[in-house]
Tab-separated table of C-alpha atoms in Angstrom:
chain	number	residue	atom	x	y	z
A	1	MET	CA	147.918	60.098	106.955
A	2	GLN	CA	146.546	56.890	108.403
A	3	PHE	CA	147.589	53.400	107.471
A	4	SER	CA	145.298	50.440	107.938
A	5	LEU	CA	145.899	46.761	107.455
A	6	PRO	CA	143.409	44.736	105.437
A	7	GLU	CA	140.999	42.787	107.601
A	8	ILE	CA	141.857	39.090	107.686
A	9	ARG	CA	138.848	36.782	107.595
A	10	PRO	CA	140.040	33.160	107.817
A	11	LYS	CA	136.569	31.678	107.393
A	12	GLU	CA	135.941	33.685	104.231
A	13	TRP	CA	139.407	32.796	102.888
A	14	ILE	CA	138.875	29.092	103.554
A	15	HIS	CA	135.407	29.276	101.988
A	16	ARG	CA	136.856	30.797	98.791
A	17	ILE	CA	139.488	28.067	98.543
A	18	LYS	CA	136.802	25.408	99.036
A	19	GLU	CA	134.608	26.963	96.366
A	20	GLU	CA	137.518	27.307	93.918
A	21	PHE	CA	139.311	23.992	94.333
A	22	PHE	CA	136.895	21.484	95.907
A	23	PRO	CA	135.871	19.453	94.101
A	24	PRO	CA	138.807	19.840	91.651
A	25	ARG	CA	137.908	21.154	88.219
A	26	ILE	CA	138.461	19.139	85.063
A	27	LEU	CA	141.304	21.518	84.150
A	28	ASP	CA	143.004	20.971	87.519
A	29	LYS	CA	142.806	17.204	87.075
A	30	TYR	CA	144.209	17.417	83.564
A	31	VAL	CA	147.127	19.722	84.423
A	32	PHE	CA	148.004	17.789	87.571
A	33	SER	CA	147.780	14.351	85.939
A	34	GLU	CA	150.092	15.412	83.102
A	35	PHE	CA	152.576	16.794	85.618
A	36	VAL	CA	152.492	13.785	87.964
A	37	LYS	CA	153.196	11.267	85.186
A	38	ILE	CA	156.345	13.137	84.158
A	39	PHE	CA	157.364	13.759	87.788
A	40	ILE	CA	157.181	10.055	88.702
A	41	GLY	CA	159.092	9.111	85.554
A	42	ALA	CA	161.797	11.676	86.371
A	43	LEU	CA	162.028	10.404	89.975
A	44	VAL	CA	162.500	6.802	88.842
A	45	THR	CA	165.061	7.714	86.178
A	46	LEU	CA	167.095	10.007	88.415
A	47	GLY	CA	166.869	7.534	91.309
A	48	PHE	CA	168.335	4.797	89.116
A	49	LEU	CA	171.150	7.109	87.987
A	50	ALA	CA	171.844	8.038	91.616
A	51	LEU	CA	172.089	4.355	92.569
A	52	MET	CA	174.513	3.700	89.728
A	53	SER	CA	176.586	6.721	90.729
A	54	SER	CA	176.713	5.572	94.367
A	55	TYR	CA	177.765	2.088	93.326
A	56	SER	CA	180.477	3.517	91.080
A	57	ASP	CA	181.813	5.584	94.008
A	58	ILE	CA	182.234	2.631	96.377
A	59	LYS	CA	182.766	-0.355	94.072
A	60	GLY	CA	186.513	-0.122	94.722
A	61	ASP	CA	185.892	-0.322	98.478
A	62	MET	CA	183.512	-3.239	97.970
A	63	ALA	CA	186.092	-5.140	95.944
A	64	SER	CA	188.808	-4.751	98.613
A	65	SER	CA	186.568	-4.921	101.669
A	66	LYS	CA	187.200	-7.515	104.344
A	67	GLY	CA	183.964	-6.616	106.098
A	68	GLY	CA	181.681	-7.971	103.359
A	69	LYS	CA	180.081	-6.508	100.235
A	70	ILE	CA	176.669	-6.534	101.864
A	71	HIS	CA	177.705	-3.446	103.824
A	72	GLY	CA	178.288	-1.598	100.554
A	73	TRP	CA	174.787	-2.377	99.281
A	74	LEU	CA	173.264	-1.404	102.631
A	75	PHE	CA	175.231	1.849	102.548
A	76	ILE	CA	173.726	2.679	99.139
A	77	LEU	CA	170.230	1.729	100.312
A	78	PHE	CA	170.377	3.804	103.504
A	79	ARG	CA	171.891	6.774	101.646
A	80	LEU	CA	169.171	6.835	98.978
A	81	PRO	CA	166.588	8.823	101.028
A	82	GLN	CA	169.149	11.605	101.564
A	83	MET	CA	169.861	11.769	97.828
A	84	LEU	CA	166.129	11.661	97.106
A	85	ILE	CA	165.288	14.613	99.361
A	86	GLN	CA	168.375	16.719	98.714
A	87	TYR	CA	168.957	16.238	94.978
A	88	ILE	CA	166.667	13.889	93.062
A	89	MET	CA	163.333	15.414	94.082
A	90	ASN	CA	164.522	18.968	93.358
A	91	ILE	CA	165.800	18.185	89.877
A	92	ALA	CA	162.787	15.971	89.103
A	93	ILE	CA	160.248	18.621	90.022
A	94	LEU	CA	162.104	21.359	88.128
A	95	PHE	CA	162.278	19.231	84.985
A	96	SER	CA	158.708	17.926	85.204
A	97	VAL	CA	157.164	21.347	85.865
A	98	SER	CA	159.087	23.143	83.120
A	99	PHE	CA	158.406	20.272	80.678
A	100	THR	CA	154.673	20.055	81.475
A	101	VAL	CA	154.024	23.785	81.297
A	102	GLY	CA	156.383	24.035	78.304
A	103	GLN	CA	154.365	21.392	76.447
A	104	PHE	CA	151.153	23.295	77.158
A	105	SER	CA	152.773	26.471	75.866
A	106	ALA	CA	154.330	24.865	72.772
A	107	ASN	CA	151.037	23.109	71.834
A	108	LYS	CA	149.046	26.332	72.361
A	109	GLU	CA	147.012	24.648	75.118
A	110	LEU	CA	148.146	27.371	77.501
A	111	VAL	CA	146.806	30.019	75.108
A	112	ALA	CA	143.436	28.219	74.924
A	113	MET	CA	143.198	27.976	78.714
A	114	MET	CA	143.983	31.668	79.166
A	115	ALA	CA	141.581	32.622	76.349
A	116	ALA	CA	138.848	30.935	78.392
A	117	GLY	CA	139.472	33.510	81.107
A	118	ILE	CA	141.721	31.443	83.390
A	119	SER	CA	144.875	33.190	84.578
A	120	PHE	CA	148.276	31.527	84.304
A	121	ARG	CA	148.644	31.620	88.092
A	122	ARG	CA	145.362	29.741	88.466
A	123	ILE	CA	146.381	27.157	85.853
A	124	VAL	CA	149.597	26.206	87.702
A	125	THR	CA	148.076	26.444	91.207
A	126	PRO	CA	147.616	22.630	91.581
A	127	ILE	CA	151.293	22.087	90.767
A	128	VAL	CA	152.456	24.814	93.168
A	129	ALA	CA	150.156	23.443	95.895
A	130	PHE	CA	151.662	19.976	95.375
A	131	SER	CA	155.170	21.438	95.726
A	132	CYS	CA	154.150	23.056	99.034
A	133	VAL	CA	152.984	19.650	100.275
A	134	LEU	CA	156.350	18.207	99.217
A	135	TRP	CA	158.096	21.025	101.089
A	136	PHE	CA	156.482	20.042	104.401
A	137	ALA	CA	156.883	16.325	103.648
A	138	ALA	CA	160.600	16.806	102.939
A	139	PHE	CA	161.090	18.684	106.220
A	140	PHE	CA	159.273	15.963	108.174
A	141	LEU	CA	161.152	13.132	106.449
A	142	LYS	CA	164.539	14.779	107.057
A	143	GLN	CA	163.756	14.858	110.781
A	144	THR	CA	162.276	11.399	111.209
A	145	VAL	CA	163.668	9.188	108.425
A	146	VAL	CA	166.679	10.694	106.645
A	147	ALA	CA	168.739	11.594	109.749
A	148	PRO	CA	168.634	8.104	111.377
A	149	LEU	CA	169.204	6.389	108.024
A	150	ASN	CA	172.261	8.589	107.414
A	151	ALA	CA	173.642	7.329	110.722
A	152	ARG	CA	173.001	3.746	109.617
A	153	ALA	CA	174.663	4.459	106.264
A	154	ASN	CA	177.788	5.790	107.982
A	155	GLU	CA	177.922	2.697	110.204
A	156	GLU	CA	177.684	0.429	107.169
A	157	HIS	CA	180.442	2.422	105.467
A	158	LYS	CA	182.694	1.932	108.502
A	159	MET	CA	182.069	-1.812	108.383
A	160	LEU	CA	182.788	-1.799	104.662
A	161	LYS	CA	186.120	-0.046	105.262
A	162	GLU	CA	187.028	-2.296	108.198
A	163	GLY	CA	190.281	-4.074	107.580
A	164	ASP	CA	191.533	-1.491	105.073
A	165	GLN	CA	195.159	-0.873	106.032
A	166	ASN	CA	195.129	2.579	104.504
A	167	THR	CA	192.159	3.835	106.498
A	168	LEU	CA	191.608	4.408	110.188
A	169	VAL	CA	187.855	4.648	110.631
A	170	GLY	CA	186.298	6.580	113.465
A	171	VAL	CA	189.425	7.128	115.551
A	172	VAL	CA	191.718	9.676	113.931
A	173	TYR	CA	191.229	13.352	114.629
A	174	GLN	CA	193.108	16.320	116.014
A	175	LYS	CA	191.086	18.551	118.310
A	176	HIS	CA	191.400	21.262	120.905
A	177	PHE	CA	189.137	20.824	123.933
A	178	LYS	CA	188.227	23.344	126.587
A	179	GLY	CA	188.211	21.663	130.000
A	180	GLN	CA	187.053	22.812	133.426
A	181	GLU	CA	190.507	23.932	134.501
A	182	GLY	CA	192.471	24.201	131.269
A	183	PHE	CA	192.816	23.208	127.616
A	184	TYR	CA	193.590	19.890	125.915
A	185	TYR	CA	195.048	19.025	122.546
A	186	ILE	CA	194.332	15.426	121.553
A	187	TYR	CA	195.710	13.653	118.501
A	188	TYR	CA	193.283	10.726	118.431
A	189	TYR	CA	191.213	8.615	120.752
A	190	ASP	CA	191.301	4.857	120.087
A	191	THR	CA	187.797	3.746	121.095
A	192	LYS	CA	188.664	0.034	121.016
A	193	GLU	CA	191.610	0.269	123.419
A	194	GLU	CA	190.165	3.347	125.186
A	195	GLU	CA	193.498	5.073	124.944
A	196	ILE	CA	194.658	8.410	123.582
A	197	LYS	CA	197.555	7.884	121.187
A	198	GLY	CA	199.912	10.049	119.203
A	199	GLY	CA	199.858	12.943	121.619
A	200	PHE	CA	198.145	14.163	124.783
A	201	ASN	CA	198.783	17.788	125.708
A	202	TYR	CA	197.243	19.641	128.613
A	203	ILE	CA	197.761	23.134	130.003
A	204	CYS	CA	196.281	23.826	133.419
A	205	LEU	CA	195.276	27.393	134.222
A	206	THR	CA	195.136	29.202	137.532
A	207	GLN	CA	192.094	31.129	138.756
A	208	GLU	CA	193.655	34.207	137.148
A	209	GLN	CA	193.660	32.296	133.814
A	210	THR	CA	197.458	32.131	133.643
A	211	PRO	CA	199.387	28.889	132.948
A	212	ASP	CA	200.059	26.768	136.018
A	213	TYR	CA	201.668	23.715	134.421
A	214	LEU	CA	201.927	22.035	131.025
A	215	LEU	CA	201.812	18.293	130.281
A	216	VAL	CA	203.081	16.824	127.014
A	217	ALA	CA	202.678	13.043	126.746
A	218	GLN	CA	202.876	10.424	124.034
A	219	ARG	CA	199.964	8.370	125.344
A	220	ALA	CA	197.256	8.609	127.989
A	221	LYS	CA	194.940	5.989	129.490
A	222	PHE	CA	192.347	6.408	132.211
A	223	ASP	CA	192.337	4.115	135.253
A	224	TYR	CA	188.688	3.754	136.259
A	225	GLN	CA	189.495	2.177	139.634
A	226	LYS	CA	191.789	4.969	140.800
A	227	GLU	CA	190.036	7.588	138.634
A	228	VAL	CA	193.362	8.963	137.441
A	229	TRP	CA	195.020	9.445	134.062
A	230	ILE	CA	198.162	7.408	133.429
A	231	LEU	CA	200.413	9.372	131.083
A	232	LYS	CA	203.336	7.711	129.300
A	233	GLY	CA	206.424	9.478	127.983
A	234	VAL	CA	205.348	12.658	129.755
A	235	GLU	CA	207.139	15.980	130.128
A	236	GLU	CA	205.877	18.230	132.935
A	237	THR	CA	206.605	21.963	132.846
A	238	LYS	CA	205.634	24.263	135.743
A	239	PHE	CA	205.332	28.067	135.657
A	240	ASP	CA	205.373	30.791	138.281
A	241	GLU	CA	203.161	33.886	138.521
A	242	GLU	CA	205.488	35.756	136.162
A	243	LEU	CA	205.058	33.008	133.537
A	244	GLN	CA	208.658	31.969	134.031
A	245	VAL	CA	209.542	28.272	133.820
A	246	VAL	CA	210.077	26.898	137.308
A	247	SER	CA	210.881	23.292	136.439
A	248	VAL	CA	210.884	20.792	133.611
A	249	GLN	CA	210.657	17.110	134.497
A	250	LYS	CA	210.365	13.986	132.371
A	251	PHE	CA	208.725	10.733	133.435
A	252	THR	CA	208.375	7.389	131.728
A	253	GLU	CA	204.954	7.067	133.337
A	254	LYS	CA	203.049	9.189	135.848
A	255	GLU	CA	199.526	9.457	137.236
A	256	TYR	CA	197.535	12.694	137.129
A	257	LYS	CA	194.095	13.512	138.494
A	258	LEU	CA	192.479	15.661	135.815
A	259	PRO	CA	188.879	16.963	135.818
A	260	GLU	CA	187.833	15.331	132.528
A	261	LYS	CA	187.214	11.616	131.965
A	262	PRO	CA	187.577	9.644	128.682
A	263	ASP	CA	183.984	10.238	127.539
A	264	TYR	CA	184.870	13.905	127.214
A	265	PHE	CA	187.350	13.138	124.431
A	266	LYS	CA	185.377	10.650	122.412
A	267	LYS	CA	184.565	11.715	118.904
A	268	LEU	CA	181.691	14.080	118.343
A	269	LYS	CA	178.287	12.486	117.992
A	270	GLY	CA	178.659	12.241	114.238
A	271	SER	CA	177.927	14.085	111.058
A	272	VAL	CA	175.349	16.857	111.265
A	273	GLU	CA	173.455	14.933	108.583
A	274	GLU	CA	172.721	12.285	111.227
A	275	MET	CA	170.924	14.655	113.609
A	276	ASN	CA	167.453	16.143	113.840
A	277	PHE	CA	166.737	19.645	115.124
A	278	PHE	CA	166.817	18.721	118.828
A	279	GLU	CA	169.989	16.660	118.481
A	280	LEU	CA	171.654	19.558	116.668
A	281	SER	CA	170.753	21.885	119.547
A	282	GLU	CA	172.249	19.413	122.016
A	283	GLU	CA	175.369	19.042	119.864
A	284	LYS	CA	175.838	22.812	119.782
A	285	GLU	CA	175.729	23.025	123.578
A	286	ASN	CA	178.199	20.145	123.822
A	287	ARG	CA	180.642	21.832	121.448
A	288	ILE	CA	180.376	25.167	123.258
A	289	LYS	CA	181.169	23.373	126.487
A	290	LYS	CA	184.265	21.794	124.917
A	291	GLY	CA	185.366	24.976	123.157
A	292	LEU	CA	184.874	23.498	119.680
A	293	SER	CA	183.579	25.237	116.563
A	294	TYR	CA	179.872	24.794	115.872
A	295	GLY	CA	179.333	26.729	112.635
A	296	ASP	CA	178.364	23.585	110.725
A	297	VAL	CA	175.770	22.764	113.402
A	298	ASP	CA	174.114	26.183	113.089
A	299	ILE	CA	174.186	25.883	109.306
A	300	ALA	CA	172.530	22.445	109.533
A	301	LYS	CA	169.771	23.784	111.834
A	302	HIS	CA	168.829	26.482	109.346
A	303	THR	CA	169.220	24.097	106.420
A	304	LEU	CA	166.555	21.803	107.874
A	305	PHE	CA	164.037	24.567	107.097
A	306	ALA	CA	165.672	26.352	104.157
A	307	GLU	CA	166.618	23.365	102.011
A	308	PRO	CA	163.090	21.923	101.565
A	309	LEU	CA	161.896	25.390	100.483
A	310	LEU	CA	163.962	24.878	97.330
A	311	ILE	CA	161.237	22.520	96.100
A	312	VAL	CA	158.765	25.431	95.935
A	313	VAL	CA	161.386	27.750	94.432
A	314	LEU	CA	162.210	25.314	91.642
A	315	THR	CA	158.510	24.740	90.958
A	316	LEU	CA	158.046	28.468	90.388
A	317	VAL	CA	161.165	28.529	88.198
A	318	GLY	CA	159.781	25.659	86.123
A	319	CYS	CA	156.411	27.397	85.702
A	320	ALA	CA	158.076	30.603	84.515
A	321	SER	CA	160.418	28.818	82.089
A	322	GLY	CA	157.550	26.730	80.729
A	323	PHE	CA	155.458	29.830	80.126
A	324	PHE	CA	158.092	31.252	77.755
A	325	THR	CA	158.631	27.957	75.888
A	326	LYS	CA	157.518	28.099	72.263
A	327	ARG	CA	158.722	24.777	70.875
A	328	MET	CA	160.752	21.683	71.806
A	329	ALA	CA	159.715	21.707	75.476
A	330	ILE	CA	162.015	18.844	76.453
A	331	VAL	CA	165.127	20.656	75.215
A	332	SER	CA	164.126	23.837	77.011
A	333	SER	CA	163.274	21.899	80.182
A	334	LEU	CA	166.597	20.086	80.217
A	335	GLY	CA	168.474	23.334	79.663
A	336	VAL	CA	166.674	25.146	82.467
A	337	SER	CA	167.003	22.166	84.840
A	338	ILE	CA	170.741	21.813	84.270
A	339	GLY	CA	171.393	25.560	84.397
A	340	VAL	CA	169.427	26.192	87.604
A	341	ALA	CA	170.853	23.062	89.296
A	342	LEU	CA	174.433	24.124	88.511
A	343	LEU	CA	173.766	27.677	89.699
A	344	TYR	CA	172.331	26.394	92.961
A	345	MET	CA	175.195	23.904	93.474
A	346	VAL	CA	177.658	26.786	93.171
A	347	MET	CA	175.799	29.396	95.216
A	348	ASP	CA	174.526	27.361	98.166
A	349	PRO	CA	177.819	25.714	99.286
A	350	SER	CA	179.686	28.988	98.714
A	351	PHE	CA	177.391	30.987	100.977
A	352	LYS	CA	177.355	28.234	103.606
A	353	SER	CA	181.154	28.205	103.611
A	354	LEU	CA	181.139	31.960	104.209
A	355	GLY	CA	178.727	31.418	107.095
A	356	GLU	CA	180.815	28.680	108.727
A	357	ASN	CA	183.859	30.953	108.527
A	358	GLU	CA	181.853	33.817	110.103
A	359	VAL	CA	182.242	36.079	107.068
A	360	ILE	CA	178.452	36.529	106.931
A	361	PRO	CA	175.771	35.651	109.524
A	362	ILE	CA	174.885	31.968	109.561
A	363	TRP	CA	171.148	32.586	109.084
A	364	LEU	CA	171.936	34.650	105.992
A	365	ALA	CA	174.270	31.974	104.626
A	366	SER	CA	171.496	29.374	104.880
A	367	TRP	CA	168.619	31.432	103.519
A	368	ILE	CA	170.251	33.702	100.954
A	369	THR	CA	170.129	31.228	98.043
A	370	PRO	CA	166.363	30.487	98.144
A	371	MET	CA	165.649	34.149	98.956
A	372	LEU	CA	167.592	35.355	95.917
A	373	PHE	CA	165.703	32.921	93.719
A	374	LEU	CA	162.359	34.004	95.205
A	375	SER	CA	163.226	37.682	94.704
A	376	GLY	CA	164.070	37.071	91.054
A	377	LEU	CA	160.865	35.075	90.594
A	378	TYR	CA	158.805	37.860	92.159
A	379	VAL	CA	160.109	40.267	89.525
A	380	VAL	CA	159.434	37.769	86.718
A	381	TYR	CA	155.873	36.962	87.792
A	382	LYS	CA	155.080	40.623	88.365
A	383	ARG	CA	156.035	41.341	84.770
A	384	LEU	CA	154.005	38.419	83.453
A	385	LYS	CA	150.732	40.087	84.585
A	386	VAL	CA	148.804	36.871	83.976
């Protein structure tokens, strides 16, 4: 038995699309114009609600800020594109599609269109095509606009929190680092004073990867002229080949020549939301070098592609829900929008958490939510037969 693949003829395929959609038919213009009006209205409404929600979240910080309220408003402004791409656009397109198609169905316009010999898939094609354009636009904007603006938003938030006695911004963290000759445990690196405070621990390994000596210090500062670390309140423990303690000495202050310099211990570049694809790849290599976890970086790399696809998924969900609407389209649309949004908000973070903790592969954690939705939609549209 022989299997053969259908012959692909790009020129013929492009010609059919041109014949079918260019110039747009009156029906395409009507369906698309009705959808766009509702979509823009939903974007504006949800954008305003998002701004109010953001202001409510940080108004306490703005009231007590010593850095100036302007930083709070700038934080909201720079954060808006992220909210627009990640939340507002998805909910707006789901609501507007399900409402538009639902109105056509409830008013029997959908029946009239299909009675004229036009399939349901053909009727909603302009809307689906628009969602595909939004998919690519969202991916491009996340790379070129959203990531740098997220970095600006975080900087403005730091300035807003500056002077808050209850918050240490950008300095506090506890991390293990893999060095060239051993391992470090750092409590926090004070970038202003360029000093490690609260604890500096280092274990040096031999070529056989056994402990050579252990340093436990209260503070550590690098001397750039001598290129040595000055450790304060240090306890030095040495081991022999049998891992037995040879000596334990305490010093008020002592100099050590260690392979790593201060830049090695500065905080990671920032949130993964601040990085584009190439910066994420660089961050992953940096974390591997330092022996740090990089699950969130891998998740973010996949999310750059998987998250915008949700726009297309929700468009197809809205078309299907609108098709089954008989009356009161706005109630049905709101119900579907809220239900699908809640389901997504539960599923997506849950799977990503499993991926970061290496319970499931990271690629699966990032793609499983849209793939499950697409699989369910495939079954629904196959049964529609329209």
